[in-house]
Structure formats: C-alpha cells, structure tokens
PDB file of C-alpha atoms in Angstrom:
ATOM      1  CA  UNK A  25      30.693   3.667 -56.750  1.00  0.00           C
ATOM      2  CA  UNK A  26      29.229  -0.407 -55.410  1.00  0.00           C
ATOM      3  CA  UNK A  27      32.011  -3.145 -56.178  1.00  0.00           C
ATOM      4  CA  UNK A  28      31.415  -6.606 -58.370  1.00  0.00           C
ATOM      5  CA  UNK A  29      34.616  -9.212 -58.534  1.00  0.00           C
ATOM      6  CA  UNK A  30      33.974 -12.181 -60.977  1.00  0.00           C
ATOM      7  CA  UNK A  31      36.215 -14.847 -60.821  1.00  0.00           C
ATOM      8  CA  UNK A  32      38.254 -16.166 -62.330  1.00  0.00           C
ATOM      9  CA  UNK A  33      39.308 -14.128 -65.192  1.00  0.00           C
ATOM     10  CA  UNK A  34      40.745 -16.412 -67.641  1.00  0.00           C
ATOM     11  CA  UNK A  35      39.814 -20.179 -67.921  1.00  0.00           C
ATOM     12  CA  UNK A  36      41.405 -23.443 -70.440  1.00  0.00           C
ATOM     13  CA  UNK A  37      39.886 -26.108 -70.110  1.00  0.00           C
ATOM     14  CA  UNK A  38      38.776 -29.250 -72.038  1.00  0.00           C
ATOM     15  CA  UNK A  39      35.904 -30.267 -73.775  1.00  0.00           C
ATOM     16  CA  UNK A  40      33.481 -31.982 -71.981  1.00  0.00           C
ATOM     17  CA  UNK A  41      34.295 -30.641 -68.855  1.00  0.00           C
ATOM     18  CA  UNK A  42      32.660 -27.811 -66.898  1.00  0.00           C
ATOM     19  CA  UNK A  43      33.601 -24.492 -65.796  1.00  0.00           C
ATOM     20  CA  UNK A  44      31.911 -22.489 -62.755  1.00  0.00           C
ATOM     21  CA  UNK A  45      32.541 -18.536 -62.805  1.00  0.00           C
ATOM     22  CA  UNK A  46      31.438 -16.652 -59.782  1.00  0.00           C
ATOM     23  CA  UNK A  47      30.254 -13.436 -59.500  1.00  0.00           C
ATOM     24  CA  UNK A  48      30.462 -11.559 -56.269  1.00  0.00           C
ATOM     25  CA  UNK A  49      28.654  -8.607 -54.423  1.00  0.00           C
ATOM     26  CA  UNK A  50      31.445  -6.954 -52.383  1.00  0.00           C
ATOM     27  CA  UNK A  51      30.232  -3.894 -50.804  1.00  0.00           C
ATOM     28  CA  UNK A  52      26.207  -4.502 -51.486  1.00  0.00           C
ATOM     29  CA  UNK A  53      23.642  -6.949 -51.677  1.00  0.00           C
ATOM     30  CA  UNK A  54      22.047  -7.710 -54.852  1.00  0.00           C
ATOM     31  CA  UNK A  55      18.529  -9.405 -54.870  1.00  0.00           C
ATOM     32  CA  UNK A  56      18.722  -9.485 -58.838  1.00  0.00           C
ATOM     33  CA  UNK A  57      22.143 -10.271 -60.841  1.00  0.00           C
ATOM     34  CA  UNK A  58      22.457 -10.414 -64.931  1.00  0.00           C
ATOM     35  CA  UNK A  59      25.056 -12.486 -66.641  1.00  0.00           C
ATOM     36  CA  UNK A  60      26.052 -11.398 -70.311  1.00  0.00           C
ATOM     37  CA  UNK A  61      28.482 -12.966 -72.576  1.00  0.00           C
ATOM     38  CA  UNK A  62      30.281 -10.978 -75.567  1.00  0.00           C
ATOM     39  CA  UNK A  63      32.140 -12.812 -78.851  1.00  0.00           C
ATOM     40  CA  UNK A  64      34.403 -10.813 -80.214  1.00  0.00           C
ATOM     41  CA  UNK A  65      33.888  -7.037 -81.474  1.00  0.00           C
ATOM     42  CA  UNK A  66      30.065  -7.588 -80.234  1.00  0.00           C
ATOM     43  CA  UNK A  67      27.533  -6.238 -78.308  1.00  0.00           C
ATOM     44  CA  UNK A  68      26.849  -7.722 -74.464  1.00  0.00           C
ATOM     45  CA  UNK A  69      24.083 -10.223 -74.926  1.00  0.00           C
ATOM     46  CA  UNK A  70      21.530 -10.792 -71.858  1.00  0.00           C
ATOM     47  CA  UNK A  71      22.421 -14.617 -70.825  1.00  0.00           C
ATOM     48  CA  UNK A  72      20.140 -14.845 -67.897  1.00  0.00           C
ATOM     49  CA  UNK A  73      18.819 -12.119 -64.845  1.00  0.00           C
ATOM     50  CA  UNK A  74      19.298 -13.997 -61.841  1.00  0.00           C
ATOM     51  CA  UNK A  75      17.617 -13.601 -58.884  1.00  0.00           C
ATOM     52  CA  UNK A  76      18.359 -14.687 -55.094  1.00  0.00           C
ATOM     53  CA  UNK A  77      16.196 -17.668 -53.848  1.00  0.00           C
ATOM     54  CA  UNK A  78      14.681 -18.366 -57.595  1.00  0.00           C
ATOM     55  CA  UNK A  79      15.566 -20.353 -60.668  1.00  0.00           C
ATOM     56  CA  UNK A  80      16.572 -17.696 -62.388  1.00  0.00           C
ATOM     57  CA  UNK A  81      15.142 -16.305 -65.533  1.00  0.00           C
ATOM     58  CA  UNK A  82      16.872 -17.362 -69.234  1.00  0.00           C
ATOM     59  CA  UNK A  83      16.955 -15.697 -72.308  1.00  0.00           C
ATOM     60  CA  UNK A  84      15.215 -16.805 -75.632  1.00  0.00           C
ATOM     61  CA  UNK A  85      17.732 -19.412 -76.985  1.00  0.00           C
ATOM     62  CA  UNK A  86      19.728 -19.610 -73.615  1.00  0.00           C
ATOM     63  CA  UNK A  87      19.903 -23.813 -72.933  1.00  0.00           C
ATOM     64  CA  UNK A  88      19.150 -23.476 -68.685  1.00  0.00           C
ATOM     65  CA  UNK A  89      20.611 -27.211 -68.789  1.00  0.00           C
ATOM     66  CA  UNK A  90      24.087 -26.337 -70.760  1.00  0.00           C
ATOM     67  CA  UNK A  91      24.562 -22.941 -68.439  1.00  0.00           C
ATOM     68  CA  UNK A  92      23.536 -23.586 -64.735  1.00  0.00           C
ATOM     69  CA  UNK A  93      22.861 -20.410 -62.673  1.00  0.00           C
ATOM     70  CA  UNK A  94      22.721 -20.173 -58.581  1.00  0.00           C
ATOM     71  CA  UNK A  95      22.071 -16.789 -56.716  1.00  0.00           C
ATOM     72  CA  UNK A  96      21.884 -18.456 -52.886  1.00  0.00           C
ATOM     73  CA  UNK A  97      23.163 -15.497 -51.078  1.00  0.00           C
ATOM     74  CA  UNK A  98      22.371 -11.981 -51.623  1.00  0.00           C
ATOM     75  CA  UNK A  99      26.134 -11.686 -52.633  1.00  0.00           C
ATOM     76  CA  UNK A 100      27.310 -14.613 -55.213  1.00  0.00           C
ATOM     77  CA  UNK A 101      25.648 -15.631 -57.792  1.00  0.00           C
ATOM     78  CA  UNK A 102      27.296 -18.476 -60.060  1.00  0.00           C
ATOM     79  CA  UNK A 103      26.968 -19.299 -63.619  1.00  0.00           C
ATOM     80  CA  UNK A 104      28.831 -23.276 -64.466  1.00  0.00           C
ATOM     81  CA  UNK A 105      28.929 -23.967 -67.902  1.00  0.00           C
ATOM     82  CA  UNK A 106      28.559 -27.558 -68.446  1.00  0.00           C
ATOM     83  CA  UNK A 107      29.994 -29.777 -70.555  1.00  0.00           C
ATOM     84  CA  UNK A 108      32.106 -26.862 -72.580  1.00  0.00           C
ATOM     85  CA  UNK A 109      32.928 -26.978 -76.189  1.00  0.00           C
ATOM     86  CA  UNK A 110      35.040 -24.856 -78.429  1.00  0.00           C
ATOM     87  CA  UNK A 111      31.440 -22.917 -80.005  1.00  0.00           C
ATOM     88  CA  UNK A 112      31.444 -21.785 -75.997  1.00  0.00           C
ATOM     89  CA  UNK A 113      34.852 -20.084 -75.708  1.00  0.00           C
ATOM     90  CA  UNK A 114      33.457 -16.372 -75.109  1.00  0.00           C
ATOM     91  CA  UNK A 115      33.628 -13.441 -72.964  1.00  0.00           C
ATOM     92  CA  UNK A 116      31.248 -13.988 -69.955  1.00  0.00           C
ATOM     93  CA  UNK A 117      30.370 -10.409 -68.014  1.00  0.00           C
ATOM     94  CA  UNK A 118      28.422 -10.461 -64.655  1.00  0.00           C
ATOM     95  CA  UNK A 119      26.616  -7.133 -63.394  1.00  0.00           C
ATOM     96  CA  UNK A 120      24.684  -6.346 -60.532  1.00  0.00           C
ATOM     97  CA  UNK A 121      22.828  -3.896 -59.259  1.00  0.00           C
ATOM     98  CA  UNK A 122      23.308  -2.103 -55.768  1.00  0.00           C
ATOM     99  CA  UNK A 123      19.324  -0.622 -55.420  1.00  0.00           C
ATOM    100  CA  UNK A 124      19.691   2.388 -57.989  1.00  0.00           C
ATOM    101  CA  UNK A 125      19.254   2.116 -61.736  1.00  0.00           C
ATOM    102  CA  UNK A 126      23.673   1.751 -62.487  1.00  0.00           C
ATOM    103  CA  UNK A 127      24.950  -1.644 -63.555  1.00  0.00           C
ATOM    104  CA  UNK A 128      27.881  -2.511 -62.016  1.00  0.00           C
ATOM    105  CA  UNK A 129      30.295  -5.162 -63.926  1.00  0.00           C
ATOM    106  CA  UNK A 130      32.387  -7.691 -62.312  1.00  0.00           C
ATOM    107  CA  UNK A 131      35.683  -8.410 -64.909  1.00  0.00           C
ATOM    108  CA  UNK A 132      34.404 -10.288 -67.018  1.00  0.00           C
ATOM    109  CA  UNK A 133      35.929 -14.122 -67.003  1.00  0.00           C
ATOM    110  CA  UNK A 134      38.204 -15.249 -70.500  1.00  0.00           C
ATOM    111  CA  UNK A 135      36.387 -18.391 -71.256  1.00  0.00           C
ATOM    112  CA  UNK A 136      38.766 -20.766 -73.712  1.00  0.00           C
ATOM    113  CA  UNK A 137      37.616 -24.680 -74.424  1.00  0.00           C
ATOM    114  CA  UNK A 138      40.378 -26.354 -76.093  1.00  0.00           C
TER     115      UNK A 138
ATOM    116  CA  UNK B  28      10.395  -5.591 -76.256  1.00  0.00           C
ATOM    117  CA  UNK B  29      12.959  -3.224 -76.556  1.00  0.00           C
ATOM    118  CA  UNK B  30      14.731  -2.699 -79.135  1.00  0.00           C
ATOM    119  CA  UNK B  31      18.290  -0.594 -79.194  1.00  0.00           C
ATOM    120  CA  UNK B  32      20.368   0.584 -82.526  1.00  0.00           C
ATOM    121  CA  UNK B  33      23.209   2.920 -82.086  1.00  0.00           C
ATOM    122  CA  UNK B  34      24.970   4.226 -84.994  1.00  0.00           C
ATOM    123  CA  UNK B  35      27.434   4.522 -86.421  1.00  0.00           C
ATOM    124  CA  UNK B  36      29.180   0.927 -85.741  1.00  0.00           C
ATOM    125  CA  UNK B  37      32.766   2.580 -86.109  1.00  0.00           C
ATOM    126  CA  UNK B  38      33.306   6.583 -85.315  1.00  0.00           C
ATOM    127  CA  UNK B  39      37.253   7.682 -86.171  1.00  0.00           C
ATOM    128  CA  UNK B  40      38.179  11.843 -85.779  1.00  0.00           C
ATOM    129  CA  UNK B  41      40.680  13.830 -85.336  1.00  0.00           C
ATOM    130  CA  UNK B  42      41.691  14.093 -81.925  1.00  0.00           C
ATOM    131  CA  UNK B  43      40.679  17.911 -80.360  1.00  0.00           C
ATOM    132  CA  UNK B  44      36.945  17.679 -82.436  1.00  0.00           C
ATOM    133  CA  UNK B  45      33.545  16.468 -81.121  1.00  0.00           C
ATOM    134  CA  UNK B  46      32.571  12.571 -81.489  1.00  0.00           C
ATOM    135  CA  UNK B  47      28.698  11.968 -81.562  1.00  0.00           C
ATOM    136  CA  UNK B  48      26.857   8.758 -81.443  1.00  0.00           C
ATOM    137  CA  UNK B  49      23.642   7.635 -81.461  1.00  0.00           C
ATOM    138  CA  UNK B  50      20.743   5.832 -80.645  1.00  0.00           C
ATOM    139  CA  UNK B  51      17.107   5.105 -81.101  1.00  0.00           C
ATOM    140  CA  UNK B  52      15.165   2.655 -78.133  1.00  0.00           C
ATOM    141  CA  UNK B  53      11.371   1.787 -79.799  1.00  0.00           C
ATOM    142  CA  UNK B  54       9.940   1.070 -75.474  1.00  0.00           C
ATOM    143  CA  UNK B  55       8.304   4.014 -74.678  1.00  0.00           C
ATOM    144  CA  UNK B  56       7.979   3.100 -71.645  1.00  0.00           C
ATOM    145  CA  UNK B  57      11.995   2.838 -71.013  1.00  0.00           C
ATOM    146  CA  UNK B  58      13.104   5.898 -68.648  1.00  0.00           C
ATOM    147  CA  UNK B  59      16.876   5.194 -68.028  1.00  0.00           C
ATOM    148  CA  UNK B  60      19.713   6.226 -70.522  1.00  0.00           C
ATOM    149  CA  UNK B  61      23.250   4.657 -69.899  1.00  0.00           C
ATOM    150  CA  UNK B  62      26.142   4.818 -71.287  1.00  0.00           C
ATOM    151  CA  UNK B  63      28.972   2.443 -70.757  1.00  0.00           C
ATOM    152  CA  UNK B  64      32.663   2.686 -72.237  1.00  0.00           C
ATOM    153  CA  UNK B  65      34.453  -0.525 -73.290  1.00  0.00           C
ATOM    154  CA  UNK B  66      38.236  -1.361 -73.680  1.00  0.00           C
ATOM    155  CA  UNK B  67      39.560  -4.699 -75.145  1.00  0.00           C
ATOM    156  CA  UNK B  68      38.672  -7.335 -72.605  1.00  0.00           C
ATOM    157  CA  UNK B  69      37.722  -5.223 -70.370  1.00  0.00           C
ATOM    158  CA  UNK B  70      34.253  -4.977 -68.376  1.00  0.00           C
ATOM    159  CA  UNK B  71      32.305  -1.598 -69.125  1.00  0.00           C
ATOM    160  CA  UNK B  72      32.546   1.662 -67.756  1.00  0.00           C
ATOM    161  CA  UNK B  73      29.835   3.725 -66.873  1.00  0.00           C
ATOM    162  CA  UNK B  74      30.476   7.320 -67.951  1.00  0.00           C
ATOM    163  CA  UNK B  75      26.961   8.864 -68.127  1.00  0.00           C
ATOM    164  CA  UNK B  76      23.214   8.415 -67.791  1.00  0.00           C
ATOM    165  CA  UNK B  77      20.415  10.040 -68.646  1.00  0.00           C
ATOM    166  CA  UNK B  78      17.073   9.682 -67.101  1.00  0.00           C
ATOM    167  CA  UNK B  79      13.289  10.310 -68.836  1.00  0.00           C
ATOM    168  CA  UNK B  80      12.929  13.587 -66.998  1.00  0.00           C
ATOM    169  CA  UNK B  81      16.106  15.024 -68.083  1.00  0.00           C
ATOM    170  CA  UNK B  82      16.580  16.218 -71.421  1.00  0.00           C
ATOM    171  CA  UNK B  83      20.561  16.907 -71.399  1.00  0.00           C
ATOM    172  CA  UNK B  84      23.258  16.205 -68.741  1.00  0.00           C
ATOM    173  CA  UNK B  85      26.724  17.415 -68.921  1.00  0.00           C
ATOM    174  CA  UNK B  86      30.120  15.797 -66.897  1.00  0.00           C
ATOM    175  CA  UNK B  87      32.794  18.129 -68.272  1.00  0.00           C
ATOM    176  CA  UNK B  88      34.154  16.741 -71.910  1.00  0.00           C
ATOM    177  CA  UNK B  89      30.833  14.439 -72.094  1.00  0.00           C
ATOM    178  CA  UNK B  90      27.504  15.202 -72.915  1.00  0.00           C
ATOM    179  CA  UNK B  91      23.978  12.970 -72.544  1.00  0.00           C
ATOM    180  CA  UNK B  92      21.048  14.801 -74.895  1.00  0.00           C
ATOM    181  CA  UNK B  93      17.681  12.916 -74.491  1.00  0.00           C
ATOM    182  CA  UNK B  94      14.642  13.270 -76.964  1.00  0.00           C
ATOM    183  CA  UNK B  95      12.069  11.567 -75.534  1.00  0.00           C
ATOM    184  CA  UNK B  96       8.837  12.311 -79.079  1.00  0.00           C
ATOM    185  CA  UNK B  97      11.031  10.719 -80.986  1.00  0.00           C
ATOM    186  CA  UNK B  98      12.863   8.015 -78.788  1.00  0.00           C
ATOM    187  CA  UNK B  99      16.967   9.205 -78.974  1.00  0.00           C
ATOM    188  CA  UNK B 100      19.328   9.686 -77.266  1.00  0.00           C
ATOM    189  CA  UNK B 101      23.229  10.705 -78.155  1.00  0.00           C
ATOM    190  CA  UNK B 102      26.706  10.787 -76.516  1.00  0.00           C
ATOM    191  CA  UNK B 103      28.704  13.559 -77.238  1.00  0.00           C
ATOM    192  CA  UNK B 104      32.342  13.933 -76.355  1.00  0.00           C
ATOM    193  CA  UNK B 105      33.919  17.194 -76.862  1.00  0.00           C
ATOM    194  CA  UNK B 106      38.030  17.885 -76.853  1.00  0.00           C
ATOM    195  CA  UNK B 107      38.680  14.262 -78.082  1.00  0.00           C
ATOM    196  CA  UNK B 108      41.875  12.688 -76.709  1.00  0.00           C
ATOM    197  CA  UNK B 109      43.765   9.464 -77.049  1.00  0.00           C
ATOM    198  CA  UNK B 110      42.216   7.753 -74.222  1.00  0.00           C
ATOM    199  CA  UNK B 111      38.831   8.102 -75.796  1.00  0.00           C
ATOM    200  CA  UNK B 112      39.576   5.199 -77.799  1.00  0.00           C
ATOM    201  CA  UNK B 113      37.630   2.609 -77.089  1.00  0.00           C
ATOM    202  CA  UNK B 114      33.891   1.275 -77.908  1.00  0.00           C
ATOM    203  CA  UNK B 115      31.020   2.796 -76.242  1.00  0.00           C
ATOM    204  CA  UNK B 116      27.769   1.266 -76.163  1.00  0.00           C
ATOM    205  CA  UNK B 117      24.066   2.569 -74.645  1.00  0.00           C
ATOM    206  CA  UNK B 118      21.940   1.059 -73.590  1.00  0.00           C
ATOM    207  CA  UNK B 119      18.159   1.435 -72.659  1.00  0.00           C
ATOM    208  CA  UNK B 120      15.771   0.179 -69.516  1.00  0.00           C
ATOM    209  CA  UNK B 121      12.588   0.340 -68.178  1.00  0.00           C
ATOM    210  CA  UNK B 122      11.057  -0.635 -64.669  1.00  0.00           C
ATOM    211  CA  UNK B 123      12.934  -3.822 -64.528  1.00  0.00           C
ATOM    212  CA  UNK B 124      16.355  -2.768 -64.893  1.00  0.00           C
ATOM    213  CA  UNK B 125      17.493  -5.095 -67.084  1.00  0.00           C
ATOM    214  CA  UNK B 126      19.859  -3.319 -69.643  1.00  0.00           C
ATOM    215  CA  UNK B 127      18.974  -3.645 -73.549  1.00  0.00           C
ATOM    216  CA  UNK B 128      21.662  -2.865 -75.126  1.00  0.00           C
ATOM    217  CA  UNK B 129      22.912  -1.246 -78.734  1.00  0.00           C
ATOM    218  CA  UNK B 130      25.653  -2.710 -80.820  1.00  0.00           C
ATOM    219  CA  UNK B 131      28.757  -0.407 -80.113  1.00  0.00           C
ATOM    220  CA  UNK B 132      30.101   2.139 -81.489  1.00  0.00           C
ATOM    221  CA  UNK B 133      33.992   1.512 -82.079  1.00  0.00           C
ATOM    222  CA  UNK B 134      35.326   4.942 -81.111  1.00  0.00           C
ATOM    223  CA  UNK B 135      38.520   5.815 -82.922  1.00  0.00           C
ATOM    224  CA  UNK B 136      40.706   9.721 -82.300  1.00  0.00           C
ATOM    225  CA  UNK B 137      43.859   9.993 -84.794  1.00  0.00           C
ATOM    226  CA  UNK B 138      46.561  11.852 -83.689  1.00  0.00           C
TER     227      UNK B 138
END
C-alpha cells in the first residue's frame, strides 16, 4: 500500500513555543490530507482537512490560528502548533489518500508540552 | 452530519473464540466502511473494508458484514489469537472520503 511518513514521532517542547509536524506521502500525490488528534483511550478526532494549494478546512472547535496547516505541495502537509500549552499535549496523526477510498496514516507524533 | 456509534467499548474473549464488534451509522449516503486496528502508540492499520454495494467480505479470520437498510456493519474475528488484542475502530465515509470514526473497542484476548 501507499506510504505516509510523519515526523517527528516524539517531541517535547516548552510551554509557549511552537512545534511543526510534517506529513509526507512518499510514493503518491495527495491532494487531500487529514489531521487528527487522539487523546489516550479515545478515538481519532478530525481537526482539519488539508487541501493542496488552498486553505485548510477546520472542524468546529479547532482554532485555526493555533493549529496552522500548510499544504504547499502534493506530497507535503505541515501542522504547526503555535504557542503550545500543556493541554495541547496529545497524539497527532495525519492521513492521506492515494486516489482510492482507503486512508493511509502517518506514524503519529506524540507531543508533550512542559 | 454523519455519526458513527460503536459497541462494545471493551470486549474480552477467550483465545480461540470469536469476537464481534458492531457499528451503526446515520448518513444513508455513506458508501465506504473500513475497520482499523490500532496498537498502543501506533498508527491505525486497515484490516478490512467494505463498500455499500457489497453485503459481506471475508479475509481469512476476519469478516465484515453490512446491512444498508439498518445502517449497521459489523466486524467478525474468528479463532482469536493473543496478537488480535488491540483497539479496533470502525469508520464511515461518503463522497468526500472524510472518515467519521467510531469510539473504538478495546479487544482483550484471554489466554
């Protein structure tokens, strides 16, 4: 199947700093990528849909100024958590489609804000 | 919007027995229903999926059934093994391919 690579896998940052997470489709072009957040023992919560060359579509309750999404190419989408706080600590994961209905996931990023 | 409900939240079965996880969806326009397995701290992995023009699909010990009229779909795992222990998620999507996720089922296989 298609491969989606996400980096970093783990990051610890200080409160108030920003963190950038990258999501790359390695062997296919992804016009649409999805960003999720997952708290312990909970399901994946869709944060936003990232569209190449246009603004991301954010889900209700997700602050677009805090979670900046850039999808500048067909193989790369980035999520920047700005002015991170301890409550932003979570597992962030991206997914992309290769033209089929199946979603392929990145490895996920464990963010810890101290 | 679409809503997906998944039951049970936790399922404990004896090794070798079968496990069944059920989901219901609300949007009759949904046409794609994947099941994912997620181990702790790892990415979800697709284990089987079914489209709305099919009623049942099987892959070795795993099967999925879909009842479009009742808007139900279920995951069946037979001859369960310890490595089947994980959290399983159902999802549903329509034309925009945006997946709506169930809450997840923690499957515990007892030796």
